[in-house]
Each structure stands twice: as C-alpha cells, then as structure tokens.
Tab-separated table of C-alpha atoms in Angstrom:
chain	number	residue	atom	x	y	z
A	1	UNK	CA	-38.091	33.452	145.432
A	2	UNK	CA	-41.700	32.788	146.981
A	3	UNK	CA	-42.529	29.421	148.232
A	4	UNK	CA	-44.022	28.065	144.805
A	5	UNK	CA	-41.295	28.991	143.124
A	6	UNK	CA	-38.867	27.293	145.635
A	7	UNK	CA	-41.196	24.157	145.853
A	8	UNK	CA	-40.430	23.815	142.017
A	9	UNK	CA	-36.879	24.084	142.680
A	10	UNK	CA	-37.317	21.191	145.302
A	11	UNK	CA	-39.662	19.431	143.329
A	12	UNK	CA	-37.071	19.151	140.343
A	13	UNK	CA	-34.354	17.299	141.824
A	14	UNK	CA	-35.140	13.906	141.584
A	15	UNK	CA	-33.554	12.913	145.438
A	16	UNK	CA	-35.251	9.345	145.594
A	17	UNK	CA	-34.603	7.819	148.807
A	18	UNK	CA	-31.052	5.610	148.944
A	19	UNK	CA	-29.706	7.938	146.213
A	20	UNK	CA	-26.600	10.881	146.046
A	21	UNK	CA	-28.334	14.144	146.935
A	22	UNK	CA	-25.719	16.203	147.059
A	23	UNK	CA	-27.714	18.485	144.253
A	24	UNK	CA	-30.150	19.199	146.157
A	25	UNK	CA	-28.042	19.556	149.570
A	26	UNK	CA	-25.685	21.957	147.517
A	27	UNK	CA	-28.576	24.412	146.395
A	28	UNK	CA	-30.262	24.564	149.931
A	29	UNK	CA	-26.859	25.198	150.990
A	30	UNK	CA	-26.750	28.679	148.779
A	31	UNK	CA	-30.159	29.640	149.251
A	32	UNK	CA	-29.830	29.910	152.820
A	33	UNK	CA	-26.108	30.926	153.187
A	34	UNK	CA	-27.703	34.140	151.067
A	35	UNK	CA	-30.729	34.241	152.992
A	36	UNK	CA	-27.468	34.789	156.102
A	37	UNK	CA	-27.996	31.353	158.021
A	38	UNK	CA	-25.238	29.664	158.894
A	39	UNK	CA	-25.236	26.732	157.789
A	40	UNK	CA	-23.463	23.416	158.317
A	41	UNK	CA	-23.411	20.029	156.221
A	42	UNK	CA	-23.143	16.770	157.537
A	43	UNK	CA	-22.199	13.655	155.301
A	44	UNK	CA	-23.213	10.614	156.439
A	45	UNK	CA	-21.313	7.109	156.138
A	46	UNK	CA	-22.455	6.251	152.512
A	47	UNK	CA	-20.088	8.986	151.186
A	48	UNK	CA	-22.687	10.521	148.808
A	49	UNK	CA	-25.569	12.019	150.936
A	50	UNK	CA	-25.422	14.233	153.588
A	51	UNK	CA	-28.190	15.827	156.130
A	52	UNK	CA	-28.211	19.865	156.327
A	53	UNK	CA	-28.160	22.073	159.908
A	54	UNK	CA	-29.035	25.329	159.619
A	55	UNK	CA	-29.310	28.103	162.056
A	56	UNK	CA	-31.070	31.544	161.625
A	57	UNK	CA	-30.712	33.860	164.422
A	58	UNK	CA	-28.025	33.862	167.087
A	59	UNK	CA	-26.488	30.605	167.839
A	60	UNK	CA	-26.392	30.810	171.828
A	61	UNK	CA	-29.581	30.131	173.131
A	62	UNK	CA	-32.274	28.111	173.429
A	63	UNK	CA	-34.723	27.823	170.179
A	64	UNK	CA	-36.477	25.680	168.016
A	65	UNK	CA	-35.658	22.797	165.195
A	66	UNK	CA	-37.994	22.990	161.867
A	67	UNK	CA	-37.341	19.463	160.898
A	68	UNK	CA	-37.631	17.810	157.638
A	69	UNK	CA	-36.292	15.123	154.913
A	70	UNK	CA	-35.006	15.981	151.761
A	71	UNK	CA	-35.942	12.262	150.178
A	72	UNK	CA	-38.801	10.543	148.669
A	73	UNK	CA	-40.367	7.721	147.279
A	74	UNK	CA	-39.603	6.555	143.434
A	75	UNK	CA	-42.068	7.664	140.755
A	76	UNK	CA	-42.232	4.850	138.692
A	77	UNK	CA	-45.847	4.530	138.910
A	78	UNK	CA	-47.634	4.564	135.410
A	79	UNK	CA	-50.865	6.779	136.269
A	80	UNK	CA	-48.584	10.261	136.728
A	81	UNK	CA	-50.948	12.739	134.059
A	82	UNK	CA	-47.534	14.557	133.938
A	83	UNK	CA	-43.637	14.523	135.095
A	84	UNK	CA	-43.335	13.782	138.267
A	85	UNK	CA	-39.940	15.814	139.169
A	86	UNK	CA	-42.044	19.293	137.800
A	87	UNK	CA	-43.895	21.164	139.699
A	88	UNK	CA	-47.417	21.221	137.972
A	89	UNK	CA	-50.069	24.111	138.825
A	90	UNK	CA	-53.954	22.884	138.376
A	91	UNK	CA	-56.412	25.401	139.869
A	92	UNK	CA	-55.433	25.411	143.905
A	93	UNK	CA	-53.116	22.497	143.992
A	94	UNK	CA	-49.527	21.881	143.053
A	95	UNK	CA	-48.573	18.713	141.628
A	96	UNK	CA	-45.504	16.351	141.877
A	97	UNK	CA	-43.532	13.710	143.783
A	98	UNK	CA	-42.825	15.003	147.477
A	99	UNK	CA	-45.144	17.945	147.497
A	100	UNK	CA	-46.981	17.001	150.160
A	101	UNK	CA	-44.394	14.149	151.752
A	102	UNK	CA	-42.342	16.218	152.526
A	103	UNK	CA	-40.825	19.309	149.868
A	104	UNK	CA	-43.761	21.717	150.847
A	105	UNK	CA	-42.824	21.657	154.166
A	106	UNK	CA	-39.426	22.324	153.353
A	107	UNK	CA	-40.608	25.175	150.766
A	108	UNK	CA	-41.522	26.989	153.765
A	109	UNK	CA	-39.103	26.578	155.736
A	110	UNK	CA	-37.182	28.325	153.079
A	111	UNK	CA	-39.217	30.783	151.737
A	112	UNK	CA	-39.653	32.140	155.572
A	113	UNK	CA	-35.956	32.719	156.221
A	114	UNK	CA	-35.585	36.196	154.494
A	115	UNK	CA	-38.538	37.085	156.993
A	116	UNK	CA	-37.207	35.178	160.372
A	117	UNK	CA	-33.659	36.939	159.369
A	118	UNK	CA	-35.272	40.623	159.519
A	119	UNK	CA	-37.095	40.060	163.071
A	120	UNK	CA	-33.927	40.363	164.990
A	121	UNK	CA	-34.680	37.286	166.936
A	122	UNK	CA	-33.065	36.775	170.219
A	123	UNK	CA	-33.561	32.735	170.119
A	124	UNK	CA	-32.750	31.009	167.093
A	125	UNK	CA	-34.358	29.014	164.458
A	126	UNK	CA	-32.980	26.022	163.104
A	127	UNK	CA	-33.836	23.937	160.250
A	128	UNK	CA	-32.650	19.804	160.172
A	129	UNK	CA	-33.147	18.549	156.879
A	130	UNK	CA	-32.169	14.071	156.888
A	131	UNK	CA	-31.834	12.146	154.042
A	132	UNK	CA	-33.140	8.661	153.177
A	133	UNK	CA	-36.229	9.235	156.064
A	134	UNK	CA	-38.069	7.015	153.383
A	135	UNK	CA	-35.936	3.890	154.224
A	136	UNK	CA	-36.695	4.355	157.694
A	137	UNK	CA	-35.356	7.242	159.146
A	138	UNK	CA	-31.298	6.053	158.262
A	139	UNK	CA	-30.088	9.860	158.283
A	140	UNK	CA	-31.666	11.602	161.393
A	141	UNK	CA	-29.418	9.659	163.481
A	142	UNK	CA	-26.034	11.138	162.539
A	143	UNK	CA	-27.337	14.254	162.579
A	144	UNK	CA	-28.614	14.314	166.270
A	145	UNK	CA	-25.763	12.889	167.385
A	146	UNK	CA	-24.004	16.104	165.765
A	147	UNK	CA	-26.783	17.929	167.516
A	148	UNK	CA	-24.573	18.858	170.784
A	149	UNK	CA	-22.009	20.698	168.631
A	150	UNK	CA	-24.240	22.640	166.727
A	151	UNK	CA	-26.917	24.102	168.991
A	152	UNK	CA	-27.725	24.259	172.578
A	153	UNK	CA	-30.292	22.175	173.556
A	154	UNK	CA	-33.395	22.972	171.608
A	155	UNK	CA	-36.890	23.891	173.157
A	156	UNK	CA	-38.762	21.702	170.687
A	157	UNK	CA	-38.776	20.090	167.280
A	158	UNK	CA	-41.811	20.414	164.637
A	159	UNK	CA	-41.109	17.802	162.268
A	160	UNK	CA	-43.243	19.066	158.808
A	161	UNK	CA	-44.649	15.585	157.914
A	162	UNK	CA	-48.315	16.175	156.199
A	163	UNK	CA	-50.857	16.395	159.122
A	164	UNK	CA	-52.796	19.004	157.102
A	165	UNK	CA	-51.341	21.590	159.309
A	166	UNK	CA	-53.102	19.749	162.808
A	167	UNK	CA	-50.243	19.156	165.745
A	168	UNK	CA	-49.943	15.325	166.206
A	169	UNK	CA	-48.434	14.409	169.450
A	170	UNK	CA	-47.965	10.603	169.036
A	171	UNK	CA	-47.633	7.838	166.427
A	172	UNK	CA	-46.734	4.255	166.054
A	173	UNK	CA	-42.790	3.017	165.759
A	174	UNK	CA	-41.697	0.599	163.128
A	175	UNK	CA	-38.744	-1.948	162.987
A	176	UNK	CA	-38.785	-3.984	159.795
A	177	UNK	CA	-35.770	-6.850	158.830
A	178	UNK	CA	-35.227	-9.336	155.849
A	179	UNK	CA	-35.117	-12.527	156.328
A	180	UNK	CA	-33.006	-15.467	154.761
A	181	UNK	CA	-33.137	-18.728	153.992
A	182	UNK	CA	-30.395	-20.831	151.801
A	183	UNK	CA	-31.071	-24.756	151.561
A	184	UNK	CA	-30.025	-26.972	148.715
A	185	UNK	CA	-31.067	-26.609	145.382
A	186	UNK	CA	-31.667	-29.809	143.048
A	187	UNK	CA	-34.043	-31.455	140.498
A	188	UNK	CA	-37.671	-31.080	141.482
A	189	UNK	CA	-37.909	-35.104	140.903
A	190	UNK	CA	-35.715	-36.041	143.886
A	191	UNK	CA	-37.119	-33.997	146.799
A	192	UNK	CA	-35.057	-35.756	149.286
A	193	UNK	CA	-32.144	-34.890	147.989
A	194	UNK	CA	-33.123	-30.973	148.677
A	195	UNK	CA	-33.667	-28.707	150.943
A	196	UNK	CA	-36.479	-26.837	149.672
A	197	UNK	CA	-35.642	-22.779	151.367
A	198	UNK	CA	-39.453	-21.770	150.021
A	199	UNK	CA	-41.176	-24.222	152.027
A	200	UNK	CA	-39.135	-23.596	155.139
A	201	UNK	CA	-39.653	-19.690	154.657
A	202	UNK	CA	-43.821	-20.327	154.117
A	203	UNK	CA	-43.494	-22.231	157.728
A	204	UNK	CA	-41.801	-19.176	159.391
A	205	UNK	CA	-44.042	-17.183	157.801
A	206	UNK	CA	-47.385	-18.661	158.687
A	207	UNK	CA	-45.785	-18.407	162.141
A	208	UNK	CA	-45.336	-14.420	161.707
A	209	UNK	CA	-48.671	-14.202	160.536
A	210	UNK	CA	-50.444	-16.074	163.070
A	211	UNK	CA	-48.524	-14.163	165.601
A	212	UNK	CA	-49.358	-10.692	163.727
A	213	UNK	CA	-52.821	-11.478	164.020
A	214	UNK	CA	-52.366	-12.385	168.130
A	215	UNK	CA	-51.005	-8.604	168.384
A	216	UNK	CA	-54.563	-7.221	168.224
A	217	UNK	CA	-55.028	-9.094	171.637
A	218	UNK	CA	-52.503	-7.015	173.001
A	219	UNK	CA	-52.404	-3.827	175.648
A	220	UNK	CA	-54.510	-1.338	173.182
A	221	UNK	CA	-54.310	2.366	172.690
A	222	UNK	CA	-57.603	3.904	171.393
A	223	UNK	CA	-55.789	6.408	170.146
A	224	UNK	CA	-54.858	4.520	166.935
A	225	UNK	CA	-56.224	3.130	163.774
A	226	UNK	CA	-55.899	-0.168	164.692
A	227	UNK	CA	-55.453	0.399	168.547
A	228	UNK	CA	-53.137	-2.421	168.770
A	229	UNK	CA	-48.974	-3.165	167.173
A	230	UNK	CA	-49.083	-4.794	163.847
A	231	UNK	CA	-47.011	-7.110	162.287
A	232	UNK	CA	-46.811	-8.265	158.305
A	233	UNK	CA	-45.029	-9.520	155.435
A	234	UNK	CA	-44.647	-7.440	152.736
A	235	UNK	CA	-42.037	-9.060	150.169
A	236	UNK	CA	-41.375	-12.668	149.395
A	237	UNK	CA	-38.692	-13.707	146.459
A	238	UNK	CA	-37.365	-16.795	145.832
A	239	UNK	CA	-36.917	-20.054	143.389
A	240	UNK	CA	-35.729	-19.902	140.012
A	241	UNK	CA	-37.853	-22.633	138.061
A	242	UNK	CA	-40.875	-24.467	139.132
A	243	UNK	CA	-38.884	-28.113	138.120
A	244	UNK	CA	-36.208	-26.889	140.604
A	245	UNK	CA	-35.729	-27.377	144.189
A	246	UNK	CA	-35.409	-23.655	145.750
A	247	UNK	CA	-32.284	-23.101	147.403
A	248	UNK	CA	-32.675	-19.501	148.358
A	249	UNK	CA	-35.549	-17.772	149.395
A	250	UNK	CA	-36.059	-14.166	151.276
A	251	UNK	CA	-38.921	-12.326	152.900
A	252	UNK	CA	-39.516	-8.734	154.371
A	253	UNK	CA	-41.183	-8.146	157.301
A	254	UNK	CA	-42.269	-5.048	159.448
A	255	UNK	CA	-43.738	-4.169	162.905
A	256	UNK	CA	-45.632	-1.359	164.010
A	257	UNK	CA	-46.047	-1.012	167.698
A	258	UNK	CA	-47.577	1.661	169.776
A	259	UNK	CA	-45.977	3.442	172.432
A	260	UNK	CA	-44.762	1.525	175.924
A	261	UNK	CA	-43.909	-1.331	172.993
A	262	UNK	CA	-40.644	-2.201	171.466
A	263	UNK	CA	-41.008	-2.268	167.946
A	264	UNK	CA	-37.544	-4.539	167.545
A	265	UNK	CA	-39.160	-6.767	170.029
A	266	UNK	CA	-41.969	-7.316	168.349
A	267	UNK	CA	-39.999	-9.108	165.946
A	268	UNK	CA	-37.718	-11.599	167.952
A	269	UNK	CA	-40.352	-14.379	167.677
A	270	UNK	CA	-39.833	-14.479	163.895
A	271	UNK	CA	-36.528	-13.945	164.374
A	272	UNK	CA	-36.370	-17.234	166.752
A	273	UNK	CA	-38.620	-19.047	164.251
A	274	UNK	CA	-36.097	-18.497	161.465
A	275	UNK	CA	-33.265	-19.611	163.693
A	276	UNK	CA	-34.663	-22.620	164.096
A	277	UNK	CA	-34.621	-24.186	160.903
A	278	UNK	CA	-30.576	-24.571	161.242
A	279	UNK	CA	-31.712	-27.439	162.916
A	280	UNK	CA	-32.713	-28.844	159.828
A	281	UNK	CA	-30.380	-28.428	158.095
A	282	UNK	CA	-30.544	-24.583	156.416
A	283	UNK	CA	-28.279	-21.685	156.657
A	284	UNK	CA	-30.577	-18.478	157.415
A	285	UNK	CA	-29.540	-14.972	157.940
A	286	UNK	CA	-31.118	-11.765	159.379
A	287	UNK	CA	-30.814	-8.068	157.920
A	288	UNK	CA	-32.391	-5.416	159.932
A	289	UNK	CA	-33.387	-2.570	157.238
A	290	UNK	CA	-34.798	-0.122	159.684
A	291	UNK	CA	-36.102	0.688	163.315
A	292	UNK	CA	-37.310	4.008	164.904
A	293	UNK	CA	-39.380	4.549	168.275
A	294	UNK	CA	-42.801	5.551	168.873
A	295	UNK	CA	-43.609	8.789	169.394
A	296	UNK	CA	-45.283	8.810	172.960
A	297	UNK	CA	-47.382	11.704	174.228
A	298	UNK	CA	-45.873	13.933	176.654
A	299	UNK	CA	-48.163	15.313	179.155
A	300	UNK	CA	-47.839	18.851	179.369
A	301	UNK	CA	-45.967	19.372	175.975
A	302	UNK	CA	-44.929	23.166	175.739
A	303	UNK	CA	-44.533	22.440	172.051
A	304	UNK	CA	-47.893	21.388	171.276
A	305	UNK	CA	-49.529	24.370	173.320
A	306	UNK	CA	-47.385	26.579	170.877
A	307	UNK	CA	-48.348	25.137	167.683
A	308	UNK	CA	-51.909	25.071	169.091
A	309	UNK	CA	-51.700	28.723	169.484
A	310	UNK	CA	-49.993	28.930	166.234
A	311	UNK	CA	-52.177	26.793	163.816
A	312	UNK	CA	-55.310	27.539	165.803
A	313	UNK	CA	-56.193	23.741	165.692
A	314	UNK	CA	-56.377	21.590	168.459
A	315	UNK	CA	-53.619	18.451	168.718
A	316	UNK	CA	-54.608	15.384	167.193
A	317	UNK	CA	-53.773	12.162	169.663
A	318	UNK	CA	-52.280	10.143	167.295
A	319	UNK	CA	-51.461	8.655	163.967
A	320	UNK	CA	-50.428	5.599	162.908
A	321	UNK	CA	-47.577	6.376	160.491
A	322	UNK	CA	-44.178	6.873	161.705
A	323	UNK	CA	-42.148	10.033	161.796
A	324	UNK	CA	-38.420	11.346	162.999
A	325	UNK	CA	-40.408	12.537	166.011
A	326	UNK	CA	-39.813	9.343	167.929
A	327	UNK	CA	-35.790	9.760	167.559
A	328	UNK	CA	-36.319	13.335	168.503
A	329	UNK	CA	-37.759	12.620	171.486
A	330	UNK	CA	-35.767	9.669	172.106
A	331	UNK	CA	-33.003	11.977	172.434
A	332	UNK	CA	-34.666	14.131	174.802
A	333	UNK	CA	-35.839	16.822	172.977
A	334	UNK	CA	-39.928	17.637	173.080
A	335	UNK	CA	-41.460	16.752	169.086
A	336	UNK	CA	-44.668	17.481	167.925
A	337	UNK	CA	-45.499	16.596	164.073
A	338	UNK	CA	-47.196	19.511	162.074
A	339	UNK	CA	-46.848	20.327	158.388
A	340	UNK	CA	-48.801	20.869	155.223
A	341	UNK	CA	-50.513	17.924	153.119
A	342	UNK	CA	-52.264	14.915	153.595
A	343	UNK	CA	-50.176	12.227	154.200
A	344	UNK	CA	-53.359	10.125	152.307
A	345	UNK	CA	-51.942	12.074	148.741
A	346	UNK	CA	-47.927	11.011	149.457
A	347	UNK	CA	-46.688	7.474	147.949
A	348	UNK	CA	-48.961	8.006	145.011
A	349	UNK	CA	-49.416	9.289	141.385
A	350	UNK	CA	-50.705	12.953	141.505
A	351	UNK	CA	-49.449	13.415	144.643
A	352	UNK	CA	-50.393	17.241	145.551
A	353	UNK	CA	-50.460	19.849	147.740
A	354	UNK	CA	-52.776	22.451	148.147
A	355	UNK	CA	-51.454	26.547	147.976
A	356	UNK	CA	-53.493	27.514	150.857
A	357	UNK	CA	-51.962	24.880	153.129
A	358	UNK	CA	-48.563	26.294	152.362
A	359	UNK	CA	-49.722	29.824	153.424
A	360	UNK	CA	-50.055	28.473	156.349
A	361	UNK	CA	-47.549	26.429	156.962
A	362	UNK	CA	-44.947	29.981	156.397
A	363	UNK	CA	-47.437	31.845	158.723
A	364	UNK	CA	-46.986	28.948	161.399
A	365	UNK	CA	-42.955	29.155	160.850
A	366	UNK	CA	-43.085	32.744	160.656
A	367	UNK	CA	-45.186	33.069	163.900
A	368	UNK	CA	-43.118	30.912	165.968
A	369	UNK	CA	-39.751	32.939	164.405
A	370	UNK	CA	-42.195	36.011	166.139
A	371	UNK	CA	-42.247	34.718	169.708
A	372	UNK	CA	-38.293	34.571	169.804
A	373	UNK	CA	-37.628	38.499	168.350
A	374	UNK	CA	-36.606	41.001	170.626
C-alpha cells in the first residue's frame, strides 16, 4: 500500500478521542506485523483503548522513537463539503478529519516500514502510537512507563505533530481542571433561602480572569505567541430555569505556561478561590482533566541537528500548542516536534493535508532509518 492509500485506511476509522480504538489498533497491528516489526500492544486502564510499540530493526541498541496519536477531534461540525472519516482527493490536497493532526504523520510512518525493513539497519526504529492525545495527552503516559521493557533507551523522539515539516524544539505546557460548585436550589422569589452556585462560580471566575490577565506581567519568553503563560475559561454550565435558584454550577478552565513554569501551578489560585466559598456555605469540588509539561529547549539537541540535516529547514524556537514532547523529555529522552501539516488546518472542517508534505515526511523517516543501516 503507498502512503495515500494507507492515509485512507487511517482516515476511515472514526477513532474520536475518549472512544474504543481497538479497530484501528488491530489493523496497524497487521500491517506492520507483515511489514516484520515486532510489535507490542499496550491497553491502558479504560479497558477499551490501547497505545501501539513497534520496533523495526534489531531490538538491542540504541535508536529512535517516531511518535504519534492515533485519536482526534469529533467531526460534528456542519461546514464538512464531504464525509469526514473518507479520505477525499482535490487537486494536491487530501481531505478529512486527522489528516494533518495527526494520521498523515502516521501514514508515513507506515508506508516507510517495507523500506526501513530492507536497509538492514543496525539501530532500530520504533514507532509509539498513544491514544486519547486530544484529551490531553491521557495515553503517552502508560506507554513510557512501559518504555524500559521494550527498548533500550532511545537516542531521540520526533513526535509527527503538523509543523509543516520545520523541527520545533519547544512549546508551551497545559494543565486544565473543572470546577464545581453545589449550593441550594429554591424559588427565585426567596433568595435568602438559597445559595445561588452561579453567582458564587461568576466570583471565582472574575478572580481567574483577572489573574489570567496578570500572567502577561510575568517572566516572558519571546519565543512565543503571546510570550507570557495564559490562563482562561472555556466552559460554563449551570441553572435549570431562570425563576430558580441555581444549585449546581461548573466551569472549565486551562493554563498554558511556558517553560521554567508549572502549568498545575498556575492554577492553584483558582483552585484556592473555589475553596473558599465552603466558607459560605457551598460544597465545591475539583476535577483535573489534563496536565502535560512544557517542552523546554535543550541546548545542544543531537535530535534537532539530525532533523535539520534531514528536512533541510532550520528549527523553529517555539510554538505555542502543546505536544507529547514535553512527557518525552520529561522522562529523559531528547524530543523534537516535526511532521507534515499545518496545525492552522487541524480542529476544523476541511481539514487537509497536502501530498507533497507527505513525500517528505517518508523521505525524512526514511533518511533517518538510513543513518542507522549497516
């Protein structure tokens, strides 16, 4: 199968993030098991999705990780000019949900393995494919901690977000939590006898928004757009009827922060804020839904002079979406972001990739699976 051909097959299994994707994990599984990588799955807690480890070449020895998610984001939105979940040919581009964020990266990795298989290579290739990256990078983790008893410790990780082929060695790191409020719900005529959980949630969250907007005072890194840790509210539910008193009440919030910061810790102040209205009275709760570090720039990264070499573009500093890089690096291993796409086409309708940028992509992948033949 060449690449568009595999895309297609990617493209077609709808694996929204949060949902089973065994489907997909089962077919991977077959393609590369003929392609002759070994090839291990790894189910995660939920019981019904699993992240994929697969190694091409021998097993002792030092290589690299071709990293990628097999998720992506819902395709509910209205303005598709055709079905999402098929892979839709218009001129140079390919259209459909994750063919830029993050299947054509993936498409590559897979269409190069007959190729990396024949060049007798005397440090392997592996390929980590995570589930439910869209919800925050939930799946990565269980498979690095897996990571000692698969491989030796790699040389590098190129994780295939789009970056329109350019090597990115840092971005921002995200945390982002629900918050809860329950007070006591009544007639809207008899306020007293309430406890009204949508005005105490609008006081914590004019507090998170005046303190979002206190980040930009903050240590700045020019490398990003903004050059300062963010903080908003994206979500807000609660009430049933304007005549009654609103006993429950939620709200979603997210931080950004650039390297050197925390991004949990960017949140406590909320989290104190919310806390504090026990005092009068309220229950609250808080539900982290996701956290993963920066990715900081490491001087001297062997990895980026490769792909530099590789893609014959210089690295970019930084970007200000988040990746599995940070968790990569976290656990000690050098990550450098570099796949096909524009990460300004993912999370919307028409999402597309372009053929050339896939060329290159398998070129990249098939050069690096050169500098570790015999």
């Amino acid at each position: 199968m060449n690449v568009e051909e595999i895309l297609a097959t990617l493209v077609a299994f709808p694996s929204v993030v949060g949902t089973p994707n065994g489907a997909i994990v089962d077919w991977i599984r077959e393609h590369c098991q003929a392609a002759g990588a070994e090839v291990t799955v790894l189910p995660g807690p939920e019981g019904d999705r699993s992240n994929l480890f697969l190694t091409i070449g021998p097993r002792q020895g030092r290589g690299y990780i071709i990293s990628g998610h097999l998720d992506v984001v819902p395709a509910g939105e209205p303005d598709w000019s055709s079905d999402p979940f098929v892979l839709r040919r218009e001129g140079g581009r390919l259209y459909g949900r994750g063919t830029s964020d993050m299947k054509g990266f993936l498409a590559c990795a897979l269409a190069a393995l007959p190729g990396l298989a024949a060049m007798n290579l005397r440090q392997p290739v592996h390929l980590a494919f995570s589930y439910d990256e869209e919800a925050g990078c939930r799946g990565v983790p269980h498979l690095l901690a897996a990571l000692p008893s698969l491989c030796e410790r790699p040389l590098g990780a190129i994780i295939g977000e789009p970056s329109r082929m350019q090597p990115v060695r840092a971005h921002k790191g995200k945390a982002a939590a629900r918050l809860e409020v329950i007070g006591r719900s009544g007639h809207s005529s008899r306020p007293d006898l309430g406890l009204n959980a949508v005005h105490a949630m609008a006081g914590v969250i004019a507090h998170a928004v005046a303190y979002g907007q206190s980040l930009a005072d903050e240590p700045l890194d020019d490398n990003f757009e903004p050059p300062y840790s963010s903080l908003q509210v994206g979500v807000i539910a609660g009430g049933q009827a304007v005549n009654i008193i609103a006993g429950h009440c939620t709200a979603d919030i997210e931080a950004r922060a650039v390297p050197g910061v925390s991004p949990a810790s960017l949140l406590e102040p909320v989290k104190a804020r919310l806390f504090a209205l026990r005092d009068s009275g309220f229950d609250v709760a808080w539900h982290e839904l996701s956290a993963y570090p920066a990715l900081a720039p490491a001087n001297g990264s062997a990895l980026a002079a490769v792909l530099t070499e590789l893609t014959g573009q210089e690295p970019l500093a930084a970007v200000s979406y988040g990746t599995e890089a940070g968790l990569y690096q976290q656990a000690g291993i050098d990550a450098v972001v570099c796949g096909p796409g524009d990460i300004g086409r993912a999370h919307r309708p028409d999402e597309y990739i372009e053929i050339g940028e896939l060329a290159a992509c398998r070129k990249m992948i098939e050069g690096l699976g050169a500098r570790l033949a015999a």
